[in-house]
Amino acid sequence: MIISVASGKGGTGKTTVAVSFALAARYCQFIDYDVEAPNADIFLKPDIKNIKKVSIKQPYFLTDTGNDFSKCAEFCHYNAIAVIGSEVIFYPELCHGCGGCLLVGPEGAVREKDVVVGEVAKGFTTPGIDFLKGNLIPGSMRTTTLQNELEKMLNKSGLVIIDAPPGNSCSMVMSVKNSDYCILVTEPTPYGFNDLLISMEVLEGLKVPYGVIINRDGVGDSAIEDYCTERNIRVHLKIPNDIEIAKIYSQGGTLLDYDSSYGEKFGIILKVIERISIGEADNHN
Amino acid sequence: MKGKTVKICITSTGTSLDSNVDPRFGRCPYFIIYDTDTDTFEAINNASRQAMGGAGIQAGQLIASKNVSAVITGNFGPNAFRVLQTAGIKTYSRVSGTVKDAIEKYRNSQLTETSAPDVTSHYGVGRSN
């Protein structure tokens, strides 16, 4: 079973919640899909043993052959190639590595080379958490390339917890699309509410069932809860707005360090999700 | 390219000479291609303004194909700037006011050439007047 933890608004507590699930489950695979800013390792403290470089294909142009490369520029949907007379300007940061310029360009005059965009790291945390994360090279746009690499390493035979990147764009879709269930973490503020609605729309489009966890309960208003009650959307948990949680977090501690009963609370949520996904429970309050 | 080109390009908010100079190169609504010899012009719709990325690169190639000798705008991004430099097109930035005024200033040599990009990539994304 794959459970992803996502949030439209950043900083609502995705990693806090995802880590709590992993610690409650004790035996699972944990994947940090936020390859632009992975941070779950700070809390799970895995023993990283295996690092694999990830590269993409990037074209280069043999301009001294005297060929006309204008077809490459015309074809490139991402405008990564400019052709001015006999000169070719290539913008690697815009290239998606599709290889189209090789197909439409002068035969043999467009070549490809491997360019490293990041790495995938594998580790282990006791008692039984297989940890995975991606590290994108700063400045690289190839977020989903790295996520594809993580996807290949998904171990669907057991429980998988995915910590998604913030937002609702491609990288979030990549993180949640294979899930059996998605937990949307939010905070009870207008900003949190607005971005939660966008996340819900994305998940409905992907047909991924979801529930909500409200973090920093006590700030803002009750608009999210009211909305969820009205629409029969399950609110699994409310985490209080307590400065102690922030203090422990800032030292690399977890919600279970704050209050060990959270281990049990997240264990119960896991059981509920399992029952929902096998159809024994309805996915609403 | 044949002969000495007398055409210049001005980024514009509209299709007439009374329109304002648009501050963005890659994502301006229109390019006014003005012939300084015959005093005629055409307004080209900038299809690149909707590009997800690389608007300046695409627009730069379009303008290069129009055989102009100079481009007048508010700001150039680094990618577009490189395309125009490679094409040997003179670049004038930090220009505002109407297109007509900009052409007058150009004629009277009141504009100074830009030697470097004015703004970073994606400056023109989501901006409007």
CSV table of C-alpha atoms in Angstrom, one decimal:
chain,number,residue,atom,x,y,z
A,1,MET,CA,0.0,0.0,0.0
A,2,ILE,CA,1.3,3.4,-1.0
A,3,ILE,CA,0.4,6.4,1.1
A,4,SER,CA,1.6,9.8,0.0
A,5,VAL,CA,1.7,13.0,2.2
A,6,ALA,CA,1.1,16.2,0.3
A,7,SER,CA,0.2,19.8,0.8
A,8,GLY,CA,-0.5,22.7,-1.5
A,9,LYS,CA,0.9,25.3,0.9
A,10,GLY,CA,4.5,24.8,2.0
A,11,GLY,CA,5.5,24.4,5.6
A,12,THR,CA,2.3,22.9,6.9
A,13,GLY,CA,4.0,19.8,8.2
A,14,LYS,CA,4.2,17.2,5.4
A,15,THR,CA,7.5,15.8,6.6
A,16,THR,CA,6.4,15.9,10.3
A,17,VAL,CA,3.3,13.8,9.3
A,18,ALA,CA,5.1,11.5,6.9
A,19,VAL,CA,7.9,10.8,9.4
A,20,SER,CA,5.2,10.0,12.1
A,21,PHE,CA,3.6,7.5,9.8
A,22,ALA,CA,6.9,5.8,9.2
A,23,LEU,CA,7.8,5.6,12.9
A,24,ALA,CA,4.3,4.4,13.8
A,25,ALA,CA,4.5,1.7,11.1
A,26,ARG,CA,8.1,0.7,12.1
A,27,TYR,CA,8.4,-1.5,9.0
A,28,CYS,CA,8.0,0.3,5.7
A,29,GLN,CA,9.7,2.0,2.8
A,30,PHE,CA,10.0,5.8,3.2
A,31,ILE,CA,10.6,7.9,0.1
A,32,ASP,CA,11.4,11.6,0.2
A,33,TYR,CA,10.1,12.8,-3.2
A,34,ASP,CA,11.0,16.5,-2.5
A,35,VAL,CA,14.2,16.2,-4.5
A,36,GLU,CA,14.7,20.0,-4.6
A,37,ALA,CA,14.8,20.2,-0.8
A,38,PRO,CA,14.8,16.8,0.9
A,39,ASN,CA,14.8,17.0,4.6
A,40,ALA,CA,13.1,13.8,6.0
A,41,ASP,CA,16.6,12.4,6.6
A,42,ILE,CA,17.1,15.0,9.4
A,43,PHE,CA,14.4,13.3,11.4
A,44,LEU,CA,14.6,9.7,10.4
A,45,LYS,CA,18.4,9.7,10.5
A,46,PRO,CA,19.0,6.9,8.1
A,47,ASP,CA,22.3,5.2,7.6
A,48,ILE,CA,22.9,6.2,3.9
A,49,LYS,CA,24.9,3.4,2.2
A,50,ASN,CA,24.1,3.6,-1.4
A,51,ILE,CA,24.3,6.6,-3.7
A,52,LYS,CA,23.5,6.5,-7.4
A,53,LYS,CA,24.1,9.3,-9.9
A,54,VAL,CA,21.2,10.2,-12.2
A,55,SER,CA,21.9,11.7,-15.6
A,56,ILE,CA,19.9,12.9,-18.6
A,57,LYS,CA,20.8,13.0,-22.3
A,58,GLN,CA,21.7,16.4,-23.6
A,59,PRO,CA,22.3,17.3,-27.2
A,60,TYR,CA,25.3,19.0,-28.7
A,61,PHE,CA,25.6,20.3,-32.2
A,62,LEU,CA,28.4,19.7,-34.6
A,63,THR,CA,28.3,23.2,-36.2
A,64,ASP,CA,31.6,22.9,-38.1
A,65,THR,CA,29.9,20.4,-40.4
A,66,GLY,CA,28.2,23.4,-42.1
A,67,ASN,CA,24.7,21.9,-41.6
A,68,ASP,CA,21.5,23.8,-41.1
A,69,PHE,CA,20.1,23.3,-37.6
A,70,SER,CA,17.1,25.5,-37.9
A,71,LYS,CA,14.7,22.5,-37.8
A,72,CYS,CA,16.0,21.7,-34.3
A,73,ALA,CA,15.1,25.2,-33.1
A,74,GLU,CA,11.7,25.0,-34.8
A,75,PHE,CA,11.0,21.7,-33.3
A,76,CYS,CA,12.0,22.4,-29.7
A,77,HIS,CA,8.9,23.0,-27.7
A,78,TYR,CA,10.9,24.3,-24.8
A,79,ASN,CA,12.8,26.9,-26.8
A,80,ALA,CA,16.1,25.4,-25.6
A,81,ILE,CA,17.7,25.9,-29.0
A,82,ALA,CA,18.3,29.1,-31.0
A,83,VAL,CA,19.7,29.0,-34.5
A,84,ILE,CA,21.1,32.2,-36.0
A,85,GLY,CA,22.6,31.6,-39.4
A,86,SER,CA,25.2,29.0,-38.9
A,87,GLU,CA,25.4,29.4,-35.1
A,88,VAL,CA,23.5,27.3,-32.6
A,89,ILE,CA,22.9,28.6,-29.1
A,90,PHE,CA,21.8,25.8,-26.6
A,91,TYR,CA,20.2,26.6,-23.3
A,92,PRO,CA,20.7,23.5,-21.2
A,93,GLU,CA,18.4,24.8,-18.4
A,94,LEU,CA,15.4,24.7,-20.7
A,95,CYS,CA,16.2,21.3,-22.3
A,96,HIS,CA,14.0,18.4,-21.3
A,97,GLY,CA,16.2,15.8,-23.0
A,98,CYS,CA,13.4,14.5,-25.3
A,99,GLY,CA,15.8,13.8,-28.2
A,100,GLY,CA,13.6,15.5,-30.8
A,101,CYS,CA,16.4,17.6,-32.2
A,102,LEU,CA,18.3,14.4,-33.0
A,103,LEU,CA,15.4,13.2,-35.1
A,104,VAL,CA,14.6,16.3,-37.0
A,105,GLY,CA,18.1,17.8,-37.3
A,106,PRO,CA,20.8,17.0,-39.9
A,107,GLU,CA,21.7,13.3,-39.7
A,108,GLY,CA,24.7,12.6,-37.5
A,109,ALA,CA,25.3,16.3,-36.7
A,110,VAL,CA,23.3,16.3,-33.5
A,111,ARG,CA,24.8,14.1,-30.8
A,112,GLU,CA,23.9,13.3,-27.2
A,113,LYS,CA,26.0,13.3,-24.0
A,114,ASP,CA,25.1,12.3,-20.5
A,115,VAL,CA,24.8,15.1,-18.0
A,116,VAL,CA,24.4,14.4,-14.2
A,117,VAL,CA,21.3,16.1,-12.8
A,118,GLY,CA,21.4,14.6,-9.3
A,119,GLU,CA,21.6,11.5,-7.2
A,120,VAL,CA,19.5,9.0,-5.5
A,121,ALA,CA,20.4,8.0,-1.9
A,122,LYS,CA,19.4,4.8,-0.2
A,123,GLY,CA,19.6,4.0,3.5
A,124,PHE,CA,18.1,2.3,6.5
A,125,THR,CA,16.6,3.3,9.9
A,126,THR,CA,15.9,0.9,12.7
A,127,PRO,CA,13.8,-1.1,13.2
A,128,GLY,CA,12.8,-1.6,9.6
A,129,ILE,CA,12.5,1.6,7.6
A,130,ASP,CA,14.0,1.5,4.1
A,131,PHE,CA,14.9,5.1,3.3
A,132,LEU,CA,15.1,6.7,-0.2
A,133,LYS,CA,15.6,10.2,-1.3
A,134,GLY,CA,16.7,12.2,-4.3
A,135,ASN,CA,19.1,15.2,-4.4
A,136,LEU,CA,18.7,17.5,-7.4
A,137,ILE,CA,21.7,19.6,-8.4
A,138,PRO,CA,20.9,23.2,-7.5
A,139,GLY,CA,19.7,25.1,-10.5
A,140,SER,CA,18.7,21.9,-12.4
A,141,MET,CA,15.1,21.8,-13.6
A,142,ARG,CA,15.0,18.1,-13.9
A,143,THR,CA,12.9,17.4,-10.8
A,144,THR,CA,10.7,14.7,-12.4
A,145,THR,CA,13.7,12.9,-13.9
A,146,LEU,CA,15.0,12.2,-10.4
A,147,GLN,CA,11.5,11.3,-9.2
A,148,ASN,CA,11.2,8.8,-12.0
A,149,GLU,CA,14.3,7.2,-10.7
A,150,LEU,CA,12.7,7.0,-7.2
A,151,GLU,CA,9.6,5.5,-8.7
A,152,LYS,CA,11.5,2.6,-10.2
A,153,MET,CA,12.7,1.7,-6.7
A,154,LEU,CA,9.2,1.6,-5.2
A,155,ASN,CA,8.6,-1.5,-3.2
A,156,LYS,CA,4.9,-2.1,-3.6
A,157,SER,CA,4.9,-5.4,-1.7
A,158,GLY,CA,4.8,-3.5,1.7
A,159,LEU,CA,3.8,-0.2,3.1
A,160,VAL,CA,5.3,2.8,1.3
A,161,ILE,CA,5.2,6.3,2.8
A,162,ILE,CA,5.9,9.1,0.3
A,163,ASP,CA,6.8,12.6,1.4
A,164,ALA,CA,5.7,14.9,-1.5
A,165,PRO,CA,7.2,18.3,-2.4
A,166,PRO,CA,5.0,21.3,-1.6
A,167,GLY,CA,2.6,22.7,-4.2
A,168,ASN,CA,0.4,21.2,-6.8
A,169,SER,CA,2.6,21.1,-9.9
A,170,CYS,CA,4.2,18.3,-11.9
A,171,SER,CA,6.5,17.2,-9.0
A,172,MET,CA,3.5,16.9,-6.6
A,173,VAL,CA,1.6,14.9,-9.3
A,174,MET,CA,4.6,12.6,-9.7
A,175,SER,CA,4.6,12.0,-5.9
A,176,VAL,CA,0.9,11.2,-5.5
A,177,LYS,CA,-0.2,9.6,-8.7
A,178,ASN,CA,0.6,6.0,-7.7
A,179,SER,CA,-0.8,6.3,-4.2
A,180,ASP,CA,-3.6,4.2,-2.8
A,181,TYR,CA,-4.3,7.1,-0.5
A,182,CYS,CA,-3.1,10.6,0.0
A,183,ILE,CA,-3.0,12.6,3.2
A,184,LEU,CA,-3.3,16.3,2.7
A,185,VAL,CA,-1.7,18.3,5.5
A,186,THR,CA,-2.9,21.8,6.0
A,187,GLU,CA,-3.2,24.6,8.5
A,188,PRO,CA,-6.4,26.4,9.4
A,189,THR,CA,-5.6,29.7,7.6
A,190,PRO,CA,-7.1,31.2,4.4
A,191,TYR,CA,-3.8,30.4,2.6
A,192,GLY,CA,-3.8,26.8,3.8
A,193,PHE,CA,-7.5,26.5,2.8
A,194,ASN,CA,-7.0,27.9,-0.7
A,195,ASP,CA,-4.1,25.6,-1.5
A,196,LEU,CA,-5.9,22.6,0.1
A,197,LEU,CA,-8.7,23.1,-2.4
A,198,ILE,CA,-6.3,23.0,-5.3
A,199,SER,CA,-4.7,19.8,-4.0
A,200,MET,CA,-8.1,18.2,-3.6
A,201,GLU,CA,-8.9,19.1,-7.2
A,202,VAL,CA,-5.6,17.5,-8.4
A,203,LEU,CA,-6.3,14.3,-6.4
A,204,GLU,CA,-9.9,14.1,-7.7
A,205,GLY,CA,-8.5,14.4,-11.2
A,206,LEU,CA,-6.1,11.6,-10.5
A,207,LYS,CA,-8.8,9.6,-8.7
A,208,VAL,CA,-6.6,9.2,-5.6
A,209,PRO,CA,-8.7,8.9,-2.4
A,210,TYR,CA,-7.6,11.4,0.3
A,211,GLY,CA,-8.1,12.6,3.8
A,212,VAL,CA,-7.0,15.6,5.7
A,213,ILE,CA,-4.7,16.3,8.7
A,214,ILE,CA,-4.9,19.8,10.2
A,215,ASN,CA,-1.7,21.0,11.7
A,216,ARG,CA,-1.3,24.1,14.0
A,217,ASP,CA,-4.8,23.6,15.2
A,218,GLY,CA,-5.8,26.7,17.2
A,219,VAL,CA,-4.6,29.4,14.8
A,220,GLY,CA,-6.9,30.8,12.1
A,221,ASP,CA,-10.5,29.7,11.8
A,222,SER,CA,-12.7,26.7,11.4
A,223,ALA,CA,-13.3,27.1,7.6
A,224,ILE,CA,-11.4,23.9,6.7
A,225,GLU,CA,-13.1,21.8,9.2
A,226,ASP,CA,-16.5,23.1,8.3
A,227,TYR,CA,-15.8,22.5,4.6
A,228,CYS,CA,-14.6,18.9,5.3
A,229,THR,CA,-17.7,18.1,7.4
A,230,GLU,CA,-20.0,19.5,4.8
A,231,ARG,CA,-18.3,17.5,2.0
A,232,ASN,CA,-17.9,14.3,4.0
A,233,ILE,CA,-14.1,14.5,3.8
A,234,ARG,CA,-12.3,12.7,6.6
A,235,VAL,CA,-10.2,14.8,9.0
A,236,HIS,CA,-7.9,12.1,10.4
A,237,LEU,CA,-6.2,14.2,13.0
A,238,LYS,CA,-5.6,17.7,14.4
A,239,ILE,CA,-2.2,18.6,15.7
A,240,PRO,CA,-2.1,21.5,18.1
A,241,ASN,CA,-0.3,24.7,17.6
A,242,ASP,CA,2.3,24.2,20.3
A,243,ILE,CA,5.7,25.9,20.3
A,244,GLU,CA,7.2,22.8,22.0
A,245,ILE,CA,6.6,20.9,18.7
A,246,ALA,CA,8.5,23.6,16.8
A,247,LYS,CA,11.4,23.5,19.4
A,248,ILE,CA,11.7,19.7,19.1
A,249,TYR,CA,11.5,19.9,15.3
A,250,SER,CA,14.2,22.5,15.1
A,251,GLN,CA,16.5,20.0,16.9
A,252,GLY,CA,15.7,17.1,14.6
A,253,GLY,CA,13.1,15.6,16.8
A,254,THR,CA,9.7,14.1,15.8
A,255,LEU,CA,6.1,14.4,16.9
A,256,LEU,CA,6.6,11.1,18.8
A,257,ASP,CA,9.4,12.8,20.8
A,258,TYR,CA,6.9,15.5,21.7
A,259,ASP,CA,4.2,13.1,22.7
A,260,SER,CA,4.7,9.4,22.4
A,261,SER,CA,1.0,8.8,22.1
A,262,TYR,CA,1.3,10.1,18.5
A,263,GLY,CA,2.8,6.7,17.6
A,264,GLU,CA,-0.4,5.1,18.5
A,265,LYS,CA,-2.5,7.8,16.9
A,266,PHE,CA,-0.7,7.4,13.5
A,267,GLY,CA,-0.9,3.7,13.9
A,268,ILE,CA,-4.7,3.9,14.1
A,269,ILE,CA,-4.8,6.2,11.0
A,270,LEU,CA,-2.8,3.6,9.1
A,271,LYS,CA,-5.3,1.0,10.0
A,272,VAL,CA,-8.2,3.3,9.0
A,273,ILE,CA,-6.6,4.0,5.6
A,274,GLU,CA,-6.0,0.2,5.1
A,275,ARG,CA,-9.7,-0.4,5.7
A,276,ILE,CA,-10.7,2.4,3.4
A,277,SER,CA,-8.5,1.0,0.6
A,278,ILE,CA,-9.8,-2.5,0.9
A,279,GLY,CA,-13.3,-1.2,0.9
A,280,GLU,CA,-14.2,-2.1,4.5
A,281,ALA,CA,-14.7,1.5,5.4
A,282,ASP,CA,-16.2,4.5,3.7
A,283,ASN,CA,-13.8,7.3,3.0
A,284,HIS,CA,-15.7,9.9,5.0
A,285,ASN,CA,-16.2,11.1,8.6
B,1,MET,CA,21.1,39.5,-45.6
B,2,LYS,CA,21.0,41.8,-48.6
B,3,GLY,CA,22.0,45.4,-48.5
B,4,LYS,CA,22.0,47.8,-45.6
B,5,THR,CA,19.0,47.2,-43.4
B,6,VAL,CA,17.0,50.3,-42.3
B,7,LYS,CA,14.5,48.4,-40.2
B,8,ILE,CA,14.3,48.6,-36.5
B,9,CYS,CA,12.1,46.7,-34.0
B,10,ILE,CA,10.3,48.3,-31.0
B,11,THR,CA,8.4,46.2,-28.4
B,12,SER,CA,4.9,47.6,-28.1
B,13,THR,CA,1.8,47.4,-26.0
B,14,GLY,CA,-0.4,47.9,-29.2
B,15,THR,CA,-0.4,48.0,-32.9
B,16,SER,CA,0.0,51.7,-33.6
B,17,LEU,CA,2.9,54.2,-33.2
B,18,ASP,CA,1.0,55.9,-30.4
B,19,SER,CA,1.2,52.7,-28.3
B,20,ASN,CA,3.6,52.6,-25.5
B,21,VAL,CA,7.0,50.8,-25.6
B,22,ASP,CA,6.4,47.5,-23.7
B,23,PRO,CA,9.0,47.0,-20.9
B,24,ARG,CA,9.5,43.3,-21.8
B,25,PHE,CA,11.2,41.9,-24.8
B,26,GLY,CA,10.2,38.2,-24.9
B,27,ARG,CA,6.7,38.7,-23.6
B,28,CYS,CA,5.6,41.9,-25.1
B,29,PRO,CA,2.2,41.8,-27.0
B,30,TYR,CA,3.5,43.2,-30.3
B,31,PHE,CA,6.6,44.0,-32.2
B,32,ILE,CA,6.6,47.1,-34.4
B,33,ILE,CA,8.9,46.7,-37.3
B,34,TYR,CA,9.6,50.2,-38.5
B,35,ASP,CA,11.4,51.0,-41.8
B,36,THR,CA,13.3,54.2,-41.2
B,37,ASP,CA,13.8,54.7,-45.0
B,38,THR,CA,10.2,54.6,-46.1
B,39,ASP,CA,8.6,55.5,-42.8
B,40,THR,CA,6.3,52.5,-43.0
B,41,PHE,CA,5.7,49.9,-40.3
B,42,GLU,CA,4.1,46.6,-39.5
B,43,ALA,CA,2.9,45.3,-36.2
B,44,ILE,CA,3.7,41.6,-35.5
B,45,ASN,CA,1.7,39.7,-32.9
B,46,ASN,CA,4.2,38.1,-30.5
B,47,ALA,CA,3.2,34.5,-30.3
B,48,SER,CA,6.1,33.8,-28.0
B,49,ARG,CA,4.6,35.7,-25.1
B,50,GLN,CA,2.5,32.6,-24.2
B,51,ALA,CA,5.6,30.3,-24.2
B,52,MET,CA,6.1,28.3,-21.0
B,53,GLY,CA,9.7,29.0,-21.1
B,54,GLY,CA,12.3,30.5,-23.5
B,55,ALA,CA,10.0,33.3,-24.8
B,56,GLY,CA,12.9,35.6,-25.3
B,57,ILE,CA,14.8,33.0,-27.2
B,58,GLN,CA,11.9,32.3,-29.6
B,59,ALA,CA,11.1,36.0,-30.0
B,60,GLY,CA,14.8,36.8,-30.6
B,61,GLN,CA,15.0,34.3,-33.5
B,62,LEU,CA,11.8,35.8,-35.0
B,63,ILE,CA,13.2,39.3,-34.8
B,64,ALA,CA,16.5,38.1,-36.2
B,65,SER,CA,14.7,36.7,-39.2
B,66,LYS,CA,13.1,40.1,-39.9
B,67,ASN,CA,16.4,41.6,-40.9
B,68,VAL,CA,16.3,44.5,-38.4
B,69,SER,CA,19.4,46.3,-37.3
B,70,ALA,CA,18.3,47.4,-33.9
B,71,VAL,CA,15.8,46.4,-31.1
B,72,ILE,CA,14.4,49.0,-28.7
B,73,THR,CA,12.6,47.9,-25.5
B,74,GLY,CA,12.4,48.3,-21.8
B,75,ASN,CA,14.4,45.3,-20.6
B,76,PHE,CA,16.3,42.4,-22.1
B,77,GLY,CA,16.7,39.1,-20.4
B,78,PRO,CA,20.0,37.2,-20.7
B,79,ASN,CA,18.7,34.5,-23.1
B,80,ALA,CA,17.2,36.9,-25.6
B,81,PHE,CA,20.2,39.2,-25.3
B,82,ARG,CA,22.5,36.4,-26.4
B,83,VAL,CA,20.3,35.6,-29.4
B,84,LEU,CA,20.3,39.2,-30.5
B,85,GLN,CA,24.0,39.7,-29.9
B,86,THR,CA,24.7,36.5,-32.0
B,87,ALA,CA,22.5,37.9,-34.8
B,88,GLY,CA,24.5,41.2,-34.7
B,89,ILE,CA,21.5,43.2,-33.8
B,90,LYS,CA,22.0,46.4,-31.8
B,91,THR,CA,20.2,46.5,-28.5
B,92,TYR,CA,18.7,49.6,-26.8
B,93,SER,CA,16.9,49.2,-23.5
B,94,ARG,CA,15.5,51.3,-20.6
B,95,VAL,CA,13.3,53.0,-23.2
B,96,SER,CA,9.7,54.1,-22.2
B,97,GLY,CA,7.1,56.4,-23.6
B,98,THR,CA,5.4,56.0,-27.0
B,99,VAL,CA,6.8,54.0,-29.9
B,100,LYS,CA,6.8,57.2,-31.9
B,101,ASP,CA,8.9,58.9,-29.4
B,102,ALA,CA,11.3,56.0,-29.2
B,103,ILE,CA,11.8,56.1,-33.0
B,104,GLU,CA,12.5,59.8,-32.8
B,105,LYS,CA,15.1,59.3,-30.1
B,106,TYR,CA,16.7,56.6,-32.2
B,107,ARG,CA,16.8,58.8,-35.3
B,108,ASN,CA,18.4,61.6,-33.2
B,109,SER,CA,20.9,59.2,-31.8
B,110,GLN,CA,19.6,59.9,-28.3
B,111,LEU,CA,19.6,56.2,-27.3
B,112,THR,CA,22.7,54.4,-25.9
B,113,GLU,CA,23.4,50.9,-26.8
B,114,THR,CA,22.9,48.2,-24.1
B,115,SER,CA,26.0,46.1,-23.4
B,116,ALA,CA,24.5,43.6,-21.0
B,117,PRO,CA,21.1,42.1,-20.1
B,118,ASP,CA,18.9,44.3,-17.9
B,119,VAL,CA,17.0,41.6,-16.0
B,120,THR,CA,17.2,38.0,-15.0
B,121,SER,CA,15.4,35.1,-16.8
B,122,HIS,CA,11.6,35.0,-16.3
B,123,TYR,CA,11.4,38.7,-15.5
B,124,GLY,CA,8.6,39.1,-18.0
B,125,VAL,CA,6.6,36.1,-16.8
B,126,GLY,CA,3.2,37.2,-15.5
B,127,ARG,CA,3.9,40.9,-15.7
B,128,SER,CA,1.6,43.2,-17.5
B,129,ASN,CA,1.2,46.9,-17.8
